[in-house]
Amino acid sequence: MPASEVLIVSGSHSADSQSARLAEYLKNRLMVLDISSACDVKLHDLGSDPLPLWQEGMTYPHADAVANADAIILISPEWHGMATPALKNWFLFMDLDWLAHKPVLLCGVSGGAGGLYPVLSFKNFRPNYMPDHLVIRDVQAVVSADEASPEIIKSRKRIDHTLLLLQAYIQGFSCIRSALPEKIPAFQYGF
């Protein structure tokens, strides 16, 4: 199978965030697992490349990366029990067609024991979220090459397993997209 195009969005507001480090880690793992090549993985770090607050008529500066992606990985730190406003704002820039019929892997991030609530808060949006998701606790240790405790090794194995599942979903959704009926504008929003 040819390399899959994957867009990874790091949803932290901070420029030098653990979410951005996890995005780089996931990019590396996608390459090591032969799911994508370096040129096929695009990163949008909302901390170092923030979007303005969305207004009607604004366009997403990385529209081609979303439109061409075979899959999307959304990373959000837990902010007071929810996903970041930057990531919620990101959704407002999206065209429905860019996200339709593509697998989306959700990743909640925490420096401690949290991280689940960002994943739960996105389950109400439109994309095809994978049933599996990642909650990366103690993220500093997971992305550090020095750390090798049994719990950290288990987290890394879970990441690899979930990325291989994402690869299977990419293949499956490719078949679905090729078999879709003609789009009917009257049903664009599901009504």
CSV table of N, CA and C in Angstrom, one decimal, residues 58-181:
chain,number,residue,atom,x,y,z
A,58,MET,N,-13.5,33.2,6.7
A,58,MET,CA,-12.1,33.0,6.9
A,58,MET,C,-11.7,31.6,6.3
A,59,THR,N,-10.5,31.4,5.8
A,59,THR,CA,-10.1,30.1,5.2
A,59,THR,C,-9.0,29.6,6.1
A,60,TYR,N,-8.9,28.3,6.1
A,60,TYR,CA,-7.8,27.6,6.8
A,60,TYR,C,-6.6,27.6,6.0
A,61,PRO,N,-5.4,28.0,6.6
A,61,PRO,CA,-4.2,28.2,5.8
A,61,PRO,C,-3.6,26.8,5.4
A,62,HIS,N,-4.0,25.7,6.0
A,62,HIS,CA,-3.5,24.4,5.6
A,62,HIS,C,-4.6,23.5,5.0
A,63,ALA,N,-5.5,24.1,4.3
A,63,ALA,CA,-6.6,23.4,3.7
A,63,ALA,C,-6.2,22.2,2.9
A,64,ASP,N,-5.2,22.4,2.1
A,64,ASP,CA,-4.7,21.2,1.2
A,64,ASP,C,-4.3,20.0,2.1
A,65,ALA,N,-3.7,20.3,3.2
A,65,ALA,CA,-3.2,19.2,4.1
A,65,ALA,C,-4.4,18.4,4.6
A,66,VAL,N,-5.5,19.1,5.0
A,66,VAL,CA,-6.7,18.4,5.5
A,66,VAL,C,-7.4,17.7,4.4
A,67,ALA,N,-7.6,18.4,3.3
A,67,ALA,CA,-8.4,17.8,2.1
A,67,ALA,C,-7.7,16.6,1.6
A,68,ASN,N,-6.3,16.6,1.6
A,68,ASN,CA,-5.6,15.4,1.0
A,68,ASN,C,-5.3,14.3,2.0
A,69,ALA,N,-5.5,14.6,3.3
A,69,ALA,CA,-5.2,13.6,4.3
A,69,ALA,C,-6.1,12.4,4.2
A,70,ASP,N,-5.4,11.2,4.4
A,70,ASP,CA,-6.2,10.0,4.5
A,70,ASP,C,-6.7,9.7,5.9
A,71,ALA,N,-6.0,10.4,6.9
A,71,ALA,CA,-6.4,10.3,8.3
A,71,ALA,C,-6.0,11.5,9.0
A,72,ILE,N,-6.6,11.8,10.2
A,72,ILE,CA,-6.2,13.0,11.0
A,72,ILE,C,-6.0,12.5,12.4
A,73,ILE,N,-5.0,13.0,13.0
A,73,ILE,CA,-4.7,12.8,14.5
A,73,ILE,C,-4.9,14.1,15.2
A,74,LEU,N,-5.8,14.2,16.1
A,74,LEU,CA,-6.0,15.4,16.9
A,74,LEU,C,-5.5,15.1,18.3
A,75,ILE,N,-4.6,16.0,18.8
A,75,ILE,CA,-4.0,15.9,20.1
A,75,ILE,C,-4.4,17.1,20.9
A,76,SER,N,-4.9,16.8,22.1
A,76,SER,CA,-5.3,17.9,23.0
A,76,SER,C,-4.9,17.7,24.4
A,77,PRO,N,-4.3,18.7,25.0
A,77,PRO,CA,-4.0,18.5,26.5
A,77,PRO,C,-5.4,18.8,27.2
A,78,GLU,N,-5.4,18.3,28.4
A,78,GLU,CA,-6.7,18.5,29.2
A,78,GLU,C,-6.6,19.9,29.8
A,79,TRP,N,-7.6,20.7,29.5
A,79,TRP,CA,-7.6,22.1,30.1
A,79,TRP,C,-8.9,22.1,30.9
A,80,HIS,N,-8.8,22.1,32.2
A,80,HIS,CA,-9.9,22.2,33.1
A,80,HIS,C,-11.1,21.2,32.7
A,81,GLY,N,-10.7,20.0,32.4
A,81,GLY,CA,-11.6,18.9,32.0
A,81,GLY,C,-12.2,19.0,30.6
A,82,MET,N,-11.5,19.7,29.7
A,82,MET,CA,-12.0,19.8,28.3
A,82,MET,C,-10.9,20.0,27.4
A,83,ALA,N,-11.2,19.9,26.1
A,83,ALA,CA,-10.2,20.1,25.0
A,83,ALA,C,-9.9,21.6,25.0
A,84,THR,N,-8.9,22.0,24.3
A,84,THR,CA,-8.5,23.4,24.3
A,84,THR,C,-9.4,24.2,23.3
A,85,PRO,N,-9.6,25.5,23.6
A,85,PRO,CA,-10.3,26.3,22.8
A,85,PRO,C,-9.7,26.4,21.4
A,86,ALA,N,-8.3,26.3,21.3
A,86,ALA,CA,-7.7,26.4,20.0
A,86,ALA,C,-8.1,25.3,19.1
A,87,LEU,N,-8.3,24.1,19.6
A,87,LEU,CA,-8.7,22.9,18.8
A,87,LEU,C,-10.1,23.0,18.5
A,88,LYS,N,-11.0,23.5,19.4
A,88,LYS,CA,-12.4,23.7,19.0
A,88,LYS,C,-12.5,24.8,17.9
A,89,ASN,N,-11.7,25.8,18.0
A,89,ASN,CA,-11.7,26.9,17.0
A,89,ASN,C,-11.2,26.3,15.6
A,90,TRP,N,-10.3,25.3,15.7
A,90,TRP,CA,-9.8,24.6,14.5
A,90,TRP,C,-11.0,24.0,13.7
A,91,PHE,N,-11.9,23.4,14.4
A,91,PHE,CA,-13.0,22.7,13.8
A,91,PHE,C,-13.9,23.7,13.0
A,92,LEU,N,-14.0,25.0,13.5
A,92,LEU,CA,-14.8,26.0,12.8
A,92,LEU,C,-14.2,26.3,11.4
A,93,PHE,N,-12.9,26.1,11.2
A,93,PHE,CA,-12.3,26.4,9.9
A,93,PHE,C,-12.5,25.2,8.9
A,94,MET,N,-13.0,24.1,9.4
A,94,MET,CA,-13.0,22.9,8.5
A,94,MET,C,-14.2,22.9,7.6
A,95,ASP,N,-14.0,22.5,6.4
A,95,ASP,CA,-15.1,22.2,5.5
A,95,ASP,C,-15.6,20.8,5.8
A,96,LEU,N,-16.8,20.6,5.7
A,96,LEU,CA,-17.4,19.2,6.1
A,96,LEU,C,-16.8,18.2,5.2
A,97,ASP,N,-16.5,18.5,3.9
A,97,ASP,CA,-16.0,17.5,3.0
A,97,ASP,C,-14.6,17.1,3.4
A,98,TRP,N,-13.8,18.0,4.0
A,98,TRP,CA,-12.4,17.6,4.3
A,98,TRP,C,-12.4,16.5,5.4
A,99,LEU,N,-13.4,16.5,6.3
A,99,LEU,CA,-13.4,15.5,7.4
A,99,LEU,C,-14.2,14.3,7.1
A,100,ALA,N,-15.0,14.4,6.1
A,100,ALA,CA,-16.0,13.3,5.8
A,100,ALA,C,-15.3,12.0,5.4
A,101,HIS,N,-15.7,10.9,5.9
A,101,HIS,CA,-15.3,9.5,5.5
A,101,HIS,C,-13.8,9.4,5.6
A,102,LYS,N,-13.2,9.9,6.7
A,102,LYS,CA,-11.8,9.7,7.0
A,102,LYS,C,-11.7,9.4,8.5
A,103,PRO,N,-10.8,8.4,8.8
A,103,PRO,CA,-10.6,8.1,10.3
A,103,PRO,C,-9.9,9.2,11.0
A,104,VAL,N,-10.4,9.5,12.2
A,104,VAL,CA,-9.8,10.5,13.1
A,104,VAL,C,-9.4,9.8,14.4
A,105,LEU,N,-8.1,9.9,14.7
A,105,LEU,CA,-7.6,9.4,16.0
A,105,LEU,C,-7.5,10.5,17.0
A,106,LEU,N,-8.2,10.4,18.1
A,106,LEU,CA,-8.2,11.4,19.2
A,106,LEU,C,-7.1,11.0,20.2
A,107,CYS,N,-6.3,12.0,20.6
A,107,CYS,CA,-5.3,11.8,21.7
A,107,CYS,C,-5.5,12.8,22.8
A,108,GLY,N,-5.7,12.4,24.0
A,108,GLY,CA,-5.8,13.3,25.1
A,108,GLY,C,-4.4,13.2,25.8
A,109,VAL,N,-3.9,14.3,26.2
A,109,VAL,CA,-2.5,14.4,26.8
A,109,VAL,C,-2.6,15.0,28.2
A,110,SER,N,-1.7,14.4,29.1
A,110,SER,CA,-1.6,15.0,30.4
A,110,SER,C,-0.2,14.7,30.9
A,111,GLY,N,0.3,15.7,31.7
A,111,GLY,CA,1.5,15.5,32.4
A,111,GLY,C,1.4,14.6,33.6
A,112,GLY,N,0.2,14.4,34.0
A,112,GLY,CA,-0.1,13.6,35.2
A,112,GLY,C,-1.1,12.5,34.9
A,113,ALA,N,-2.1,12.3,35.7
A,113,ALA,CA,-3.0,11.2,35.5
A,113,ALA,C,-4.3,11.5,34.7
A,114,GLY,N,-4.4,12.7,34.2
A,114,GLY,CA,-5.6,13.1,33.5
A,114,GLY,C,-5.5,12.7,32.0
A,115,GLY,N,-6.2,13.4,31.1
A,115,GLY,CA,-6.1,13.3,29.7
A,115,GLY,C,-7.3,12.7,29.0
A,116,LEU,N,-8.3,12.2,29.8
A,116,LEU,CA,-9.4,11.5,29.1
A,116,LEU,C,-10.5,12.5,28.7
A,117,TYR,N,-10.7,13.6,29.4
A,117,TYR,CA,-11.8,14.5,29.1
A,117,TYR,C,-11.7,15.1,27.7
A,118,PRO,N,-10.5,15.5,27.2
A,118,PRO,CA,-10.5,16.0,25.8
A,118,PRO,C,-11.1,15.0,24.8
A,119,VAL,N,-10.7,13.8,25.0
A,119,VAL,CA,-11.2,12.7,24.0
A,119,VAL,C,-12.8,12.7,24.1
A,120,LEU,N,-13.3,12.7,25.3
A,120,LEU,CA,-14.8,12.6,25.5
A,120,LEU,C,-15.5,13.8,24.9
A,121,SER,N,-14.8,15.0,25.0
A,121,SER,CA,-15.5,16.2,24.6
A,121,SER,C,-15.7,16.3,23.0
A,122,PHE,N,-14.9,15.6,22.3
A,122,PHE,CA,-15.0,15.6,20.8
A,122,PHE,C,-15.9,14.6,20.2
A,123,LYS,N,-16.4,13.7,21.0
A,123,LYS,CA,-17.2,12.6,20.5
A,123,LYS,C,-18.5,13.1,19.9
A,124,ASN,N,-18.9,14.4,20.1
A,124,ASN,CA,-20.1,14.9,19.6
A,124,ASN,C,-20.0,15.6,18.2
A,125,PHE,N,-18.7,15.8,17.7
A,125,PHE,CA,-18.5,16.4,16.4
A,125,PHE,C,-18.7,15.4,15.3
A,126,ARG,N,-18.7,15.8,14.1
A,126,ARG,CA,-19.1,15.1,12.9
A,126,ARG,C,-18.1,14.0,12.4
A,127,PRO,N,-16.8,14.1,12.5
A,127,PRO,CA,-15.9,13.1,11.9
A,127,PRO,C,-16.1,11.7,12.3
A,128,ASN,N,-15.4,10.8,11.6
A,128,ASN,CA,-15.5,9.4,11.9
A,128,ASN,C,-14.3,9.0,12.9
A,129,TYR,N,-14.6,9.2,14.2
A,129,TYR,CA,-13.6,8.9,15.2
A,129,TYR,C,-13.5,7.4,15.3
A,130,MET,N,-12.2,7.0,15.4
A,130,MET,CA,-12.0,5.6,15.7
A,130,MET,C,-12.5,5.2,17.0
A,131,PRO,N,-13.0,4.0,17.2
A,131,PRO,CA,-13.4,3.5,18.5
A,131,PRO,C,-12.3,3.6,19.5
A,132,ASP,N,-11.1,3.3,19.0
A,132,ASP,CA,-9.9,3.3,19.9
A,132,ASP,C,-9.4,4.8,19.9
A,133,HIS,N,-8.8,5.2,21.0
A,133,HIS,CA,-8.2,6.5,21.1
A,133,HIS,C,-7.0,6.4,22.0
A,134,LEU,N,-6.2,7.4,22.1
A,134,LEU,CA,-5.1,7.4,23.0
A,134,LEU,C,-5.2,8.4,24.1
A,135,VAL,N,-4.9,8.0,25.3
A,135,VAL,CA,-4.8,8.9,26.4
A,135,VAL,C,-3.4,8.7,27.0
A,136,ILE,N,-2.6,9.7,26.7
A,136,ILE,CA,-1.2,9.7,27.1
A,136,ILE,C,-0.9,10.4,28.4
A,137,ARG,N,-0.7,9.6,29.4
A,137,ARG,CA,-0.5,10.2,30.8
A,137,ARG,C,1.0,10.2,31.0
A,138,ASP,N,1.5,11.1,31.8
A,138,ASP,CA,3.0,11.2,32.0
A,138,ASP,C,3.7,11.4,30.7
A,139,VAL,N,3.2,12.3,29.8
A,139,VAL,CA,3.6,12.4,28.4
A,139,VAL,C,5.1,12.7,28.3
A,140,GLN,N,5.6,13.5,29.3
A,140,GLN,CA,7.1,13.8,29.2
A,140,GLN,C,7.9,12.5,29.1
A,141,ALA,N,7.6,11.6,30.0
A,141,ALA,CA,8.3,10.3,30.0
A,141,ALA,C,8.1,9.4,28.8
A,142,VAL,N,6.9,9.5,28.2
A,142,VAL,CA,6.5,8.6,27.1
A,142,VAL,C,7.4,9.1,25.9
A,143,VAL,N,7.5,10.4,25.7
A,143,VAL,CA,8.2,10.9,24.5
A,143,VAL,C,9.7,11.0,24.7
A,144,SER,N,10.2,10.8,25.9
A,144,SER,CA,11.6,10.9,26.2
A,144,SER,C,12.2,9.5,25.9
A,145,ALA,N,13.3,9.6,25.1
A,145,ALA,CA,14.1,8.4,24.7
A,145,ALA,C,14.7,7.7,25.9
A,146,ASP,N,15.0,8.4,27.0
A,146,ASP,CA,15.7,7.9,28.2
A,146,ASP,C,14.8,7.0,29.1
A,147,GLU,N,13.5,7.2,29.1
A,147,GLU,CA,12.6,6.5,30.0
A,147,GLU,C,12.3,5.1,29.5
A,148,ALA,N,12.4,4.1,30.4
A,148,ALA,CA,12.1,2.7,30.0
A,148,ALA,C,11.5,1.9,31.1
A,149,SER,N,10.7,2.6,31.9
A,149,SER,CA,10.0,1.9,32.9
A,149,SER,C,8.9,1.0,32.3
A,150,PRO,N,8.4,-0.1,33.0
A,150,PRO,CA,7.4,-1.0,32.4
A,150,PRO,C,6.2,-0.2,31.9
A,151,GLU,N,5.7,0.7,32.7
A,151,GLU,CA,4.5,1.5,32.4
A,151,GLU,C,4.7,2.3,31.1
A,152,ILE,N,5.9,2.9,31.0
A,152,ILE,CA,6.1,3.8,29.8
A,152,ILE,C,6.3,2.9,28.6
A,153,ILE,N,6.9,1.7,28.7
A,153,ILE,CA,7.0,0.8,27.6
A,153,ILE,C,5.6,0.3,27.1
A,154,LYS,N,4.8,0.1,28.1
A,154,LYS,CA,3.4,-0.3,27.8
A,154,LYS,C,2.7,0.8,27.0
A,155,SER,N,2.9,2.1,27.4
A,155,SER,CA,2.2,3.2,26.7
A,155,SER,C,2.7,3.3,25.3
A,156,ARG,N,4.0,3.1,25.1
A,156,ARG,CA,4.6,3.1,23.7
A,156,ARG,C,4.0,2.0,22.9
A,157,LYS,N,3.9,0.8,23.5
A,157,LYS,CA,3.3,-0.3,22.7
A,157,LYS,C,1.9,0.0,22.3
A,158,ARG,N,1.1,0.6,23.2
A,158,ARG,CA,-0.2,1.0,23.0
A,158,ARG,C,-0.3,2.0,21.8
A,159,ILE,N,0.6,3.0,21.8
A,159,ILE,CA,0.7,3.9,20.7
A,159,ILE,C,0.9,3.2,19.4
A,160,ASP,N,1.9,2.3,19.3
A,160,ASP,CA,2.1,1.6,18.1
A,160,ASP,C,0.9,0.8,17.6
A,161,HIS,N,0.3,0.1,18.6
A,161,HIS,CA,-0.9,-0.7,18.3
A,161,HIS,C,-2.0,0.1,17.7
A,162,THR,N,-2.2,1.3,18.3
A,162,THR,CA,-3.3,2.2,17.8
A,162,THR,C,-2.9,2.8,16.5
A,163,LEU,N,-1.7,3.1,16.2
A,163,LEU,CA,-1.3,3.6,14.9
A,163,LEU,C,-1.4,2.5,13.8
A,164,LEU,N,-1.2,1.3,14.1
A,164,LEU,CA,-1.4,0.2,13.2
A,164,LEU,C,-2.9,0.0,12.9
A,165,LEU,N,-3.7,0.2,14.0
A,165,LEU,CA,-5.2,0.2,13.8
A,165,LEU,C,-5.6,1.4,12.8
A,166,LEU,N,-5.0,2.5,13.0
A,166,LEU,CA,-5.3,3.7,12.2
A,166,LEU,C,-4.9,3.3,10.7
A,167,GLN,N,-3.9,2.6,10.5
A,167,GLN,CA,-3.5,2.2,9.1
A,167,GLN,C,-4.6,1.3,8.5
A,168,ALA,N,-5.2,0.4,9.3
A,168,ALA,CA,-6.3,-0.4,8.8
A,168,ALA,C,-7.5,0.4,8.5
A,169,TYR,N,-7.8,1.4,9.3
A,169,TYR,CA,-8.9,2.3,9.1
A,169,TYR,C,-8.7,3.1,7.8
A,170,ILE,N,-7.4,3.6,7.6
A,170,ILE,CA,-7.1,4.3,6.4
A,170,ILE,C,-7.5,3.4,5.2
A,171,GLN,N,-7.0,2.2,5.2
A,171,GLN,CA,-7.3,1.3,4.1
A,171,GLN,C,-8.8,1.1,3.9
A,172,GLY,N,-9.5,0.9,5.0
A,172,GLY,CA,-11.0,0.7,4.9
A,172,GLY,C,-11.7,1.9,4.4
A,173,PHE,N,-11.4,3.1,4.9
A,173,PHE,CA,-12.1,4.3,4.5
A,173,PHE,C,-11.7,4.6,3.0
A,174,SER,N,-10.6,4.2,2.6
A,174,SER,CA,-10.2,4.4,1.1
A,174,SER,C,-11.2,3.7,0.3
A,175,CYS,N,-11.6,2.5,0.7
A,175,CYS,CA,-12.6,1.7,-0.1
A,175,CYS,C,-13.9,2.4,0.0
A,176,ILE,N,-14.3,2.9,1.2
A,176,ILE,CA,-15.6,3.5,1.4
A,176,ILE,C,-15.7,4.8,0.5
A,177,ARG,N,-14.6,5.6,0.5
A,177,ARG,CA,-14.7,6.8,-0.3
A,177,ARG,C,-14.8,6.5,-1.8
A,178,SER,N,-14.2,5.4,-2.2
A,178,SER,CA,-14.3,5.1,-3.7
A,178,SER,C,-15.7,4.6,-4.0
A,179,ALA,N,-16.5,4.1,-3.1
A,179,ALA,CA,-17.8,3.6,-3.3
A,179,ALA,C,-18.9,4.5,-3.0
A,180,LEU,N,-18.7,5.7,-2.6
A,180,LEU,CA,-19.7,6.6,-2.2
A,180,LEU,C,-20.6,7.0,-3.3
A,181,PRO,N,-21.9,7.2,-3.1
A,181,PRO,CA,-22.8,7.7,-4.1
A,181,PRO,C,-22.5,9.2,-4.4
